[in-house]
Amino acid sequence: MNRSVRNNLFLVLFCGIMGAVAGGVIWAFLKVMSLGIGFLWEWVPERFPLPYYTIIVCTAGAAMIGCFRWKFGDYPEELDSVMAKVKEEKKYDYSNMAVLLLSALFPLLLGSSIGPEAGLTGVIAGLCYWVGDNLSFARQNAREYSQVGAAVTLGVLFRSPLFGVFAVEEENREKEILKLPGIMKIFLYGLAAAAGMGSYMLLTWLFGAGLSALPSFADMEPGTFDYLLLAVYIFLGCLLAKFYFITHAAMEKTVAKLPPVLKETTGGLCLGLFGMALPVLMFSGEEAMGELTAGQLAYGPLMLAGIALLKVLLTNICILSGLKGGHFFPIIFAGVCLGYAVTMVFFGGVSGHSVFAAATVTAALLGGIMKKPLAVTVLLFLCFPVRLFFWIFLAAAAGSMFLSIRTPKQQRSKE
């Protein structure tokens, strides 16, 4: 058999296997996380009620996370850092996989305002490079596996395989990594994503889910007033994105500068205080979003807008203090809160108007932060009606194009 053909067959076969394994690893991680959260935040306080339980657990837990990070290193790494290492260094350290897994898990158990995507992407990238270093036929394709693995991770976590593909591909527009013909590349992504989703869904069907999916918003037909207010929604989403960058920079200059252990403890104390005052601010936000969707009229517009701002602030506190992970889930939650707030002002919280406002505010917010309009659009298909495709893409593109402020990382890279 021709060597090139054989290598391509190995690549196809292994991408399918890798996708299935990645789906299984993600399911197992989320299941352990769910069980741990249930134990720490339901079983224990029900049997041993303590005053200020949230503050005590968050502060003490964060101190232990600080000791763990001081001993083993600054993990988990943020998603951008993982992708940058794969792109620039063509390598990702997998020497201590247990540390990668535990460092990704601990902040989530503690109720940190983050999602699991950053830590899990690092774990899957590490596994891909382990395969490349230990199996001779896979060595020459290690980078390809890492890219496909990252796409599968994001696709499975967000129940949107296309989001993983667009997020990875848009990340690599300037410097191509997956050097394969277009049709072959699409086939590999699709195969791995299908295998990953299949194994994840099978395990979920057999043993139950680990992470709740984002809620599905009811279908609606935008009306004249929705179109007239579109510019307002985009503007508000951009303002919230700017607030995200401002608070990120502020936390980078304050909390992030604290000594090890004290930094994490400070973040845990803030998390506990925020959570004691407003429990909805804790965790990644997908379950809270479902509750919010069902009972939005229980909140006033000022309350919802305040929750959106505080969620963004707490997310940056958590990430910069070392209780870190991904930011997609909490940022989506914040965008939906702000969209609901503005429709309560204009329409009294009518459901159809709320869906359009939440979709476009969130799209502009994510577009401004990610600078990837297609990836944002595909991601938001997870919960918003397909008929809003054009308006979501328009808001995401506007947020990406017109938000002038840059992230601290972008500023440093430009310098």
CSV table of C-alpha atoms in Angstrom, one decimal:
chain,number,residue,atom,x,y,z
A,1,MET,CA,0.0,0.0,0.0
A,2,ASN,CA,1.3,3.5,-0.8
A,3,ARG,CA,2.9,5.1,2.2
A,4,SER,CA,0.9,8.3,1.8
A,5,VAL,CA,-2.4,6.4,1.6
A,6,ARG,CA,-1.5,4.3,4.6
A,7,ASN,CA,-0.6,7.4,6.7
A,8,ASN,CA,-3.9,9.0,5.7
A,9,LEU,CA,-5.8,5.9,6.8
A,10,PHE,CA,-4.0,5.9,10.1
A,11,LEU,CA,-4.9,9.6,10.5
A,12,VAL,CA,-8.6,9.0,9.8
A,13,LEU,CA,-8.7,5.9,12.1
A,14,PHE,CA,-6.9,7.6,14.9
A,15,CYS,CA,-9.0,10.8,14.7
A,16,GLY,CA,-12.1,8.7,15.2
A,17,ILE,CA,-10.6,6.9,18.1
A,18,MET,CA,-9.3,10.1,19.6
A,19,GLY,CA,-12.6,11.8,19.3
A,20,ALA,CA,-14.4,8.9,21.1
A,21,VAL,CA,-11.7,8.9,23.9
A,22,ALA,CA,-12.0,12.7,24.2
A,23,GLY,CA,-15.7,12.4,24.6
A,24,GLY,CA,-15.3,9.8,27.3
A,25,VAL,CA,-12.7,11.8,29.2
A,26,ILE,CA,-14.9,14.9,29.1
A,27,TRP,CA,-17.9,13.0,30.3
A,28,ALA,CA,-15.9,11.4,33.2
A,29,PHE,CA,-14.5,14.8,34.2
A,30,LEU,CA,-17.9,16.5,34.2
A,31,LYS,CA,-19.5,13.5,36.1
A,32,VAL,CA,-16.9,13.7,38.8
A,33,MET,CA,-17.4,17.5,38.9
A,34,SER,CA,-21.2,17.1,39.3
A,35,LEU,CA,-20.8,14.6,42.1
A,36,GLY,CA,-18.3,16.7,43.9
A,37,ILE,CA,-20.4,19.8,43.7
A,38,GLY,CA,-23.5,17.9,44.9
A,39,PHE,CA,-21.5,16.6,47.9
A,40,LEU,CA,-19.9,20.0,48.8
A,41,TRP,CA,-22.8,22.3,48.2
A,42,GLU,CA,-25.9,20.1,48.9
A,43,TRP,CA,-25.0,17.0,51.0
A,44,VAL,CA,-22.7,18.7,53.5
A,45,PRO,CA,-24.7,21.9,54.3
A,46,GLU,CA,-27.9,19.9,54.6
A,47,ARG,CA,-26.4,17.7,57.3
A,48,PHE,CA,-24.0,20.2,58.9
A,49,PRO,CA,-25.5,23.7,58.7
A,50,LEU,CA,-22.9,26.3,59.5
A,51,PRO,CA,-23.2,30.1,59.4
A,52,TYR,CA,-21.2,31.7,56.6
A,53,TYR,CA,-20.7,28.2,55.0
A,54,THR,CA,-20.2,29.7,51.6
A,55,ILE,CA,-17.5,32.1,52.7
A,56,ILE,CA,-15.7,29.5,54.8
A,57,VAL,CA,-15.7,26.9,52.1
A,58,CYS,CA,-14.6,29.3,49.3
A,59,THR,CA,-11.9,30.9,51.3
A,60,ALA,CA,-10.4,27.7,52.7
A,61,GLY,CA,-10.8,25.9,49.4
A,62,ALA,CA,-9.1,28.7,47.6
A,63,ALA,CA,-6.2,28.6,50.0
A,64,MET,CA,-5.7,24.9,49.4
A,65,ILE,CA,-5.8,25.6,45.6
A,66,GLY,CA,-3.1,28.2,46.1
A,67,CYS,CA,-0.9,25.7,47.9
A,68,PHE,CA,-1.5,23.2,45.2
A,69,ARG,CA,-0.6,25.7,42.4
A,70,TRP,CA,2.5,26.9,44.4
A,71,LYS,CA,3.6,23.3,44.6
A,72,PHE,CA,2.8,22.0,41.1
A,73,GLY,CA,2.6,25.1,38.8
A,74,ASP,CA,0.3,27.6,37.3
A,75,TYR,CA,-2.5,25.3,36.1
A,76,PRO,CA,-5.0,25.1,34.5
A,77,GLU,CA,-3.9,27.4,31.6
A,78,GLU,CA,-6.4,29.6,29.9
A,79,LEU,CA,-7.7,28.4,26.5
A,80,ASP,CA,-5.8,31.1,24.6
A,81,SER,CA,-2.6,30.0,26.3
A,82,VAL,CA,-3.2,26.3,25.4
A,83,MET,CA,-3.8,27.1,21.8
A,84,ALA,CA,-0.8,29.4,21.6
A,85,LYS,CA,1.5,26.7,22.9
A,86,VAL,CA,0.2,24.3,20.4
A,87,LYS,CA,0.6,26.8,17.6
A,88,GLU,CA,3.9,28.4,18.5
A,89,GLU,CA,5.8,25.8,20.5
A,90,LYS,CA,4.3,22.8,18.7
A,91,LYS,CA,4.1,21.0,22.0
A,92,TYR,CA,2.0,20.8,25.2
A,93,ASP,CA,3.5,19.4,28.4
A,94,TYR,CA,1.7,16.2,29.6
A,95,SER,CA,4.3,15.1,32.1
A,96,ASN,CA,1.8,15.3,35.0
A,97,MET,CA,-1.6,14.6,33.7
A,98,ALA,CA,-3.0,14.2,37.2
A,99,VAL,CA,-2.0,17.8,38.0
A,100,LEU,CA,-3.7,19.0,34.8
A,101,LEU,CA,-6.9,17.2,35.8
A,102,LEU,CA,-7.0,18.2,39.4
A,103,SER,CA,-6.1,21.8,38.8
A,104,ALA,CA,-9.0,22.0,36.3
A,105,LEU,CA,-11.4,20.3,38.7
A,106,PHE,CA,-10.7,22.1,42.0
A,107,PRO,CA,-11.9,25.6,41.1
A,108,LEU,CA,-15.1,24.2,39.5
A,109,LEU,CA,-15.9,22.3,42.7
A,110,LEU,CA,-15.4,25.5,44.7
A,111,GLY,CA,-18.1,27.3,42.7
A,112,SER,CA,-15.7,29.6,40.8
A,113,SER,CA,-17.4,31.7,38.1
A,114,ILE,CA,-15.8,29.8,35.2
A,115,GLY,CA,-16.5,27.1,32.7
A,116,PRO,CA,-14.5,23.8,32.3
A,117,GLU,CA,-13.4,24.3,28.7
A,118,ALA,CA,-9.9,25.8,29.3
A,119,GLY,CA,-8.8,23.0,31.7
A,120,LEU,CA,-10.2,20.2,29.6
A,121,THR,CA,-8.7,21.6,26.4
A,122,GLY,CA,-5.3,21.4,28.1
A,123,VAL,CA,-5.9,17.9,29.2
A,124,ILE,CA,-7.0,16.7,25.7
A,125,ALA,CA,-4.1,18.5,24.1
A,126,GLY,CA,-1.7,16.8,26.5
A,127,LEU,CA,-3.2,13.4,25.7
A,128,CYS,CA,-2.8,14.1,21.9
A,129,TYR,CA,0.9,14.9,22.3
A,130,TRP,CA,1.4,11.8,24.6
A,131,VAL,CA,0.0,9.7,21.8
A,132,GLY,CA,2.3,11.4,19.3
A,133,ASP,CA,5.3,10.7,21.5
A,134,ASN,CA,4.5,7.1,22.3
A,135,LEU,CA,3.0,5.7,19.1
A,136,SER,CA,5.4,6.0,16.2
A,137,PHE,CA,2.7,6.1,13.4
A,138,ALA,CA,1.0,9.0,15.3
A,139,ARG,CA,4.2,11.1,15.9
A,140,GLN,CA,4.2,13.0,12.6
A,141,ASN,CA,0.5,14.0,13.0
A,142,ALA,CA,0.7,15.0,16.7
A,143,ARG,CA,-0.1,18.7,16.0
A,144,GLU,CA,-3.1,17.7,13.8
A,145,TYR,CA,-4.4,15.5,16.6
A,146,SER,CA,-4.1,18.4,19.1
A,147,GLN,CA,-6.1,20.7,16.8
A,148,VAL,CA,-8.8,18.1,16.2
A,149,GLY,CA,-8.8,17.3,20.0
A,150,ALA,CA,-9.3,21.0,20.9
A,151,ALA,CA,-12.2,21.2,18.4
A,152,VAL,CA,-13.8,18.1,19.8
A,153,THR,CA,-13.4,19.4,23.4
A,154,LEU,CA,-15.2,22.7,22.7
A,155,GLY,CA,-17.8,21.0,20.5
A,156,VAL,CA,-18.7,18.4,23.1
A,157,LEU,CA,-18.8,20.8,26.0
A,158,PHE,CA,-21.0,23.2,24.2
A,159,ARG,CA,-23.1,20.5,22.4
A,160,SER,CA,-22.1,22.3,19.2
A,161,PRO,CA,-19.5,20.5,17.1
A,162,LEU,CA,-19.4,23.4,14.6
A,163,PHE,CA,-18.4,25.8,17.3
A,164,GLY,CA,-15.3,23.8,18.0
A,165,VAL,CA,-14.3,23.7,14.4
A,166,PHE,CA,-14.8,27.5,13.8
A,167,ALA,CA,-13.1,28.4,17.1
A,168,VAL,CA,-10.0,26.4,16.2
A,169,GLU,CA,-9.9,27.4,12.6
A,170,GLU,CA,-10.4,31.1,13.3
A,171,GLU,CA,-7.6,30.9,15.9
A,172,ASN,CA,-5.3,29.6,13.2
A,173,ARG,CA,-6.1,32.0,10.3
A,174,GLU,CA,-2.8,33.8,10.4
A,175,LYS,CA,-0.6,30.7,10.9
A,176,GLU,CA,-2.0,27.4,9.6
A,177,ILE,CA,-1.4,24.4,11.7
A,178,LEU,CA,-3.6,21.7,10.3
A,179,LYS,CA,-1.9,21.4,6.9
A,180,LEU,CA,-4.3,19.2,5.2
A,181,PRO,CA,-6.5,19.6,2.1
A,182,GLY,CA,-9.8,21.4,2.9
A,183,ILE,CA,-12.0,18.4,2.3
A,184,MET,CA,-9.8,16.1,4.3
A,185,LYS,CA,-9.7,18.6,7.1
A,186,ILE,CA,-13.5,19.0,7.3
A,187,PHE,CA,-13.8,15.2,7.2
A,188,LEU,CA,-11.4,14.7,10.1
A,189,TYR,CA,-13.1,17.4,12.2
A,190,GLY,CA,-16.5,15.9,11.4
A,191,LEU,CA,-15.4,12.3,12.2
A,192,ALA,CA,-13.8,13.2,15.5
A,193,ALA,CA,-16.7,15.4,16.5
A,194,ALA,CA,-19.2,12.7,15.7
A,195,ALA,CA,-17.2,10.1,17.7
A,196,GLY,CA,-16.8,12.5,20.6
A,197,MET,CA,-20.5,13.5,20.7
A,198,GLY,CA,-21.4,9.8,20.3
A,199,SER,CA,-19.3,8.5,23.2
A,200,TYR,CA,-20.4,11.4,25.4
A,201,MET,CA,-24.1,10.9,24.6
A,202,LEU,CA,-23.8,7.2,25.1
A,203,LEU,CA,-22.2,7.6,28.5
A,204,THR,CA,-24.8,10.2,29.4
A,205,TRP,CA,-27.6,7.9,28.5
A,206,LEU,CA,-26.1,5.0,30.5
A,207,PHE,CA,-25.0,6.9,33.6
A,208,GLY,CA,-26.5,10.4,33.5
A,209,ALA,CA,-25.2,13.8,32.6
A,210,GLY,CA,-22.4,15.7,34.3
A,211,LEU,CA,-22.9,19.2,33.0
A,212,SER,CA,-26.3,20.8,32.3
A,213,ALA,CA,-26.7,22.2,28.8
A,214,LEU,CA,-27.5,25.8,28.2
A,215,PRO,CA,-31.3,26.3,28.0
A,216,SER,CA,-33.1,26.5,24.6
A,217,PHE,CA,-34.9,29.7,24.1
A,218,ALA,CA,-38.4,29.7,22.6
A,219,ASP,CA,-38.7,30.4,18.8
A,220,MET,CA,-39.9,33.8,17.9
A,221,GLU,CA,-40.4,36.2,15.0
A,222,PRO,CA,-38.7,39.5,15.5
A,223,GLY,CA,-41.0,42.5,15.1
A,224,THR,CA,-40.5,46.1,14.1
A,225,PHE,CA,-39.6,47.3,17.5
A,226,ASP,CA,-37.0,44.6,17.8
A,227,TYR,CA,-35.3,45.8,14.7
A,228,LEU,CA,-35.4,49.4,15.8
A,229,LEU,CA,-33.7,48.6,19.1
A,230,LEU,CA,-31.0,46.4,17.5
A,231,ALA,CA,-28.4,49.2,17.6
A,232,VAL,CA,-29.2,49.7,21.3
A,233,TYR,CA,-28.7,46.0,22.0
A,234,ILE,CA,-25.4,45.9,20.1
A,235,PHE,CA,-24.2,49.0,22.0
A,236,LEU,CA,-25.0,47.5,25.3
A,237,GLY,CA,-23.2,44.3,24.4
A,238,CYS,CA,-20.2,46.3,23.4
A,239,LEU,CA,-20.3,48.2,26.7
A,240,LEU,CA,-20.4,45.0,28.7
A,241,ALA,CA,-17.4,43.7,26.6
A,242,LYS,CA,-15.5,46.9,27.4
A,243,PHE,CA,-16.4,46.4,31.1
A,244,TYR,CA,-15.0,42.9,30.8
A,245,PHE,CA,-11.6,44.2,29.5
A,246,ILE,CA,-11.5,47.1,32.0
A,247,THR,CA,-12.1,44.7,35.0
A,248,HIS,CA,-9.7,42.2,33.5
A,249,ALA,CA,-7.0,44.9,33.4
A,250,ALA,CA,-7.8,46.1,36.9
A,251,MET,CA,-7.6,42.6,38.4
A,252,GLU,CA,-4.4,42.0,36.5
A,253,LYS,CA,-2.8,45.0,38.2
A,254,THR,CA,-4.2,44.2,41.7
A,255,VAL,CA,-5.3,40.7,42.6
A,256,ALA,CA,-2.9,39.0,40.1
A,257,LYS,CA,0.1,40.8,41.7
A,258,LEU,CA,-0.5,39.3,45.1
A,259,PRO,CA,1.9,36.6,46.4
A,260,PRO,CA,1.1,32.9,45.8
A,261,VAL,CA,-1.6,31.4,48.1
A,262,LEU,CA,-2.6,34.9,49.3
A,263,LYS,CA,-3.8,35.6,45.7
A,264,GLU,CA,-6.0,32.5,45.6
A,265,THR,CA,-7.2,33.1,49.1
A,266,THR,CA,-8.3,36.6,48.2
A,267,GLY,CA,-10.1,35.4,45.2
A,268,GLY,CA,-11.8,32.7,47.3
A,269,LEU,CA,-12.9,35.3,49.8
A,270,CYS,CA,-14.4,37.5,47.1
A,271,LEU,CA,-16.1,34.5,45.6
A,272,GLY,CA,-17.6,33.6,49.0
A,273,LEU,CA,-18.8,37.1,49.7
A,274,PHE,CA,-20.4,37.4,46.2
A,275,GLY,CA,-21.9,34.0,46.6
A,276,MET,CA,-23.3,34.7,50.1
A,277,ALA,CA,-25.0,37.9,48.8
A,278,LEU,CA,-26.1,36.5,45.4
A,279,PRO,CA,-25.8,32.7,44.9
A,280,VAL,CA,-26.7,33.1,41.3
A,281,LEU,CA,-23.2,34.6,40.7
A,282,MET,CA,-21.4,31.4,41.5
A,283,PHE,CA,-20.5,28.5,39.1
A,284,SER,CA,-20.5,28.7,35.4
A,285,GLY,CA,-24.0,29.9,34.9
A,286,GLU,CA,-25.8,27.4,32.6
A,287,GLU,CA,-28.1,26.1,35.3
A,288,ALA,CA,-28.8,29.6,36.7
A,289,MET,CA,-29.6,30.7,33.1
A,290,GLY,CA,-32.4,28.1,33.0
A,291,GLU,CA,-33.8,29.3,36.2
A,292,LEU,CA,-33.5,32.9,35.0
A,293,THR,CA,-35.3,32.1,31.8
A,294,ALA,CA,-38.2,30.5,33.7
A,295,GLY,CA,-38.6,33.3,36.2
A,296,GLN,CA,-37.2,36.5,34.7
A,297,LEU,CA,-40.1,38.6,35.9
A,298,ALA,CA,-39.1,37.9,39.6
A,299,TYR,CA,-36.1,40.2,39.0
A,300,GLY,CA,-36.2,43.9,38.2
A,301,PRO,CA,-34.3,45.4,35.4
A,302,LEU,CA,-31.7,47.1,37.7
A,303,MET,CA,-31.2,43.8,39.5
A,304,LEU,CA,-30.6,41.9,36.2
A,305,ALA,CA,-28.2,44.5,34.9
A,306,GLY,CA,-26.4,44.4,38.3
A,307,ILE,CA,-26.1,40.6,38.1
A,308,ALA,CA,-24.6,40.9,34.6
A,309,LEU,CA,-22.0,43.4,35.7
A,310,LEU,CA,-21.1,41.5,38.9
A,311,LYS,CA,-20.9,38.2,36.9
A,312,VAL,CA,-18.4,39.7,34.6
A,313,LEU,CA,-16.4,41.2,37.5
A,314,LEU,CA,-16.4,38.0,39.5
A,315,THR,CA,-15.3,35.9,36.4
A,316,ASN,CA,-12.3,38.1,36.1
A,317,ILE,CA,-11.6,38.0,39.8
A,318,CYS,CA,-11.7,34.2,39.7
A,319,ILE,CA,-9.5,33.9,36.6
A,320,LEU,CA,-6.9,36.4,37.7
A,321,SER,CA,-6.7,35.1,41.2
A,322,GLY,CA,-5.9,31.6,40.1
A,323,LEU,CA,-9.4,30.0,40.5
A,324,LYS,CA,-9.4,29.9,36.8
A,325,GLY,CA,-11.0,28.1,33.8
A,326,GLY,CA,-13.0,29.2,30.8
A,327,HIS,CA,-15.1,32.3,30.4
A,328,PHE,CA,-17.7,31.3,27.8
A,329,PHE,CA,-20.4,30.0,30.0
A,330,PRO,CA,-20.4,32.9,32.6
A,331,ILE,CA,-20.1,35.5,29.8
A,332,ILE,CA,-23.1,34.1,28.0
A,333,PHE,CA,-25.1,34.2,31.3
A,334,ALA,CA,-24.1,37.9,31.8
A,335,GLY,CA,-25.2,38.8,28.2
A,336,VAL,CA,-28.6,37.1,28.7
A,337,CYS,CA,-29.1,38.9,32.0
A,338,LEU,CA,-28.4,42.3,30.4
A,339,GLY,CA,-30.7,41.5,27.4
A,340,TYR,CA,-33.5,40.6,29.8
A,341,ALA,CA,-32.9,43.8,31.7
A,342,VAL,CA,-33.3,46.1,28.7
A,343,THR,CA,-36.4,44.3,27.5
A,344,MET,CA,-38.0,44.7,30.9
A,345,VAL,CA,-37.4,48.5,30.5
A,346,PHE,CA,-38.9,48.7,27.0
A,347,PHE,CA,-41.4,45.8,26.9
A,348,GLY,CA,-42.0,44.7,30.4
A,349,GLY,CA,-40.2,41.3,29.9
A,350,VAL,CA,-42.3,39.9,27.0
A,351,SER,CA,-40.7,36.6,26.1
A,352,GLY,CA,-40.4,37.1,22.3
A,353,HIS,CA,-38.7,40.4,22.7
A,354,SER,CA,-36.5,39.0,25.5
A,355,VAL,CA,-35.1,36.3,23.3
A,356,PHE,CA,-34.1,38.7,20.5
A,357,ALA,CA,-32.5,41.1,23.0
A,358,ALA,CA,-30.7,38.3,24.8
A,359,ALA,CA,-29.4,36.9,21.6
A,360,THR,CA,-28.1,40.1,20.1
A,361,VAL,CA,-26.7,41.5,23.3
A,362,THR,CA,-24.8,38.3,24.0
A,363,ALA,CA,-23.6,38.1,20.4
A,364,ALA,CA,-22.2,41.6,20.5
A,365,LEU,CA,-20.6,40.8,23.9
A,366,LEU,CA,-18.9,37.6,22.8
A,367,GLY,CA,-18.0,39.1,19.4
A,368,GLY,CA,-16.2,42.0,21.2
A,369,ILE,CA,-14.3,39.6,23.5
A,370,MET,CA,-13.5,36.7,21.1
A,371,LYS,CA,-13.2,38.6,17.8
A,372,LYS,CA,-14.5,35.5,16.0
A,373,PRO,CA,-18.0,36.3,14.7
A,374,LEU,CA,-18.6,32.9,13.0
A,375,ALA,CA,-17.6,31.0,16.0
A,376,VAL,CA,-19.9,33.2,18.2
A,377,THR,CA,-22.8,32.6,15.8
A,378,VAL,CA,-22.4,28.9,15.8
A,379,LEU,CA,-22.0,28.8,19.5
A,380,LEU,CA,-25.2,30.7,20.1
A,381,PHE,CA,-27.1,28.3,17.9
A,382,LEU,CA,-26.9,26.1,20.9
A,383,CYS,CA,-29.6,28.0,22.7
A,384,PHE,CA,-31.2,30.6,20.4
A,385,PRO,CA,-33.5,30.1,17.5
A,386,VAL,CA,-31.9,29.4,14.1
A,387,ARG,CA,-34.1,32.1,12.5
A,388,LEU,CA,-32.0,34.7,14.4
A,389,PHE,CA,-28.8,33.6,12.5
A,390,PHE,CA,-28.4,36.8,10.5
A,391,TRP,CA,-29.0,39.1,13.5
A,392,ILE,CA,-26.7,37.1,15.8
A,393,PHE,CA,-23.9,37.2,13.2
A,394,LEU,CA,-24.5,40.9,12.6
A,395,ALA,CA,-24.3,41.7,16.3
A,396,ALA,CA,-21.2,39.5,16.7
A,397,ALA,CA,-19.5,41.1,13.7
A,398,ALA,CA,-20.4,44.6,15.0
A,399,GLY,CA,-19.0,43.8,18.4
A,400,SER,CA,-15.8,42.4,17.0
A,401,MET,CA,-15.3,45.3,14.6
A,402,PHE,CA,-16.3,48.4,16.6
A,403,LEU,CA,-15.0,47.5,20.1
A,404,SER,CA,-11.8,49.5,20.1
A,405,ILE,CA,-10.4,48.4,23.5
A,406,ARG,CA,-8.0,45.4,23.3
A,407,THR,CA,-7.4,42.7,25.8
A,408,PRO,CA,-4.1,42.9,27.8
A,409,LYS,CA,-2.8,39.9,25.9
A,410,GLN,CA,-3.5,41.7,22.5
A,411,GLN,CA,-1.8,44.8,23.8
A,412,ARG,CA,1.3,42.9,24.8
A,413,SER,CA,1.4,41.0,21.5
A,414,LYS,CA,1.2,44.2,19.5
A,415,GLU,CA,4.0,45.7,21.5
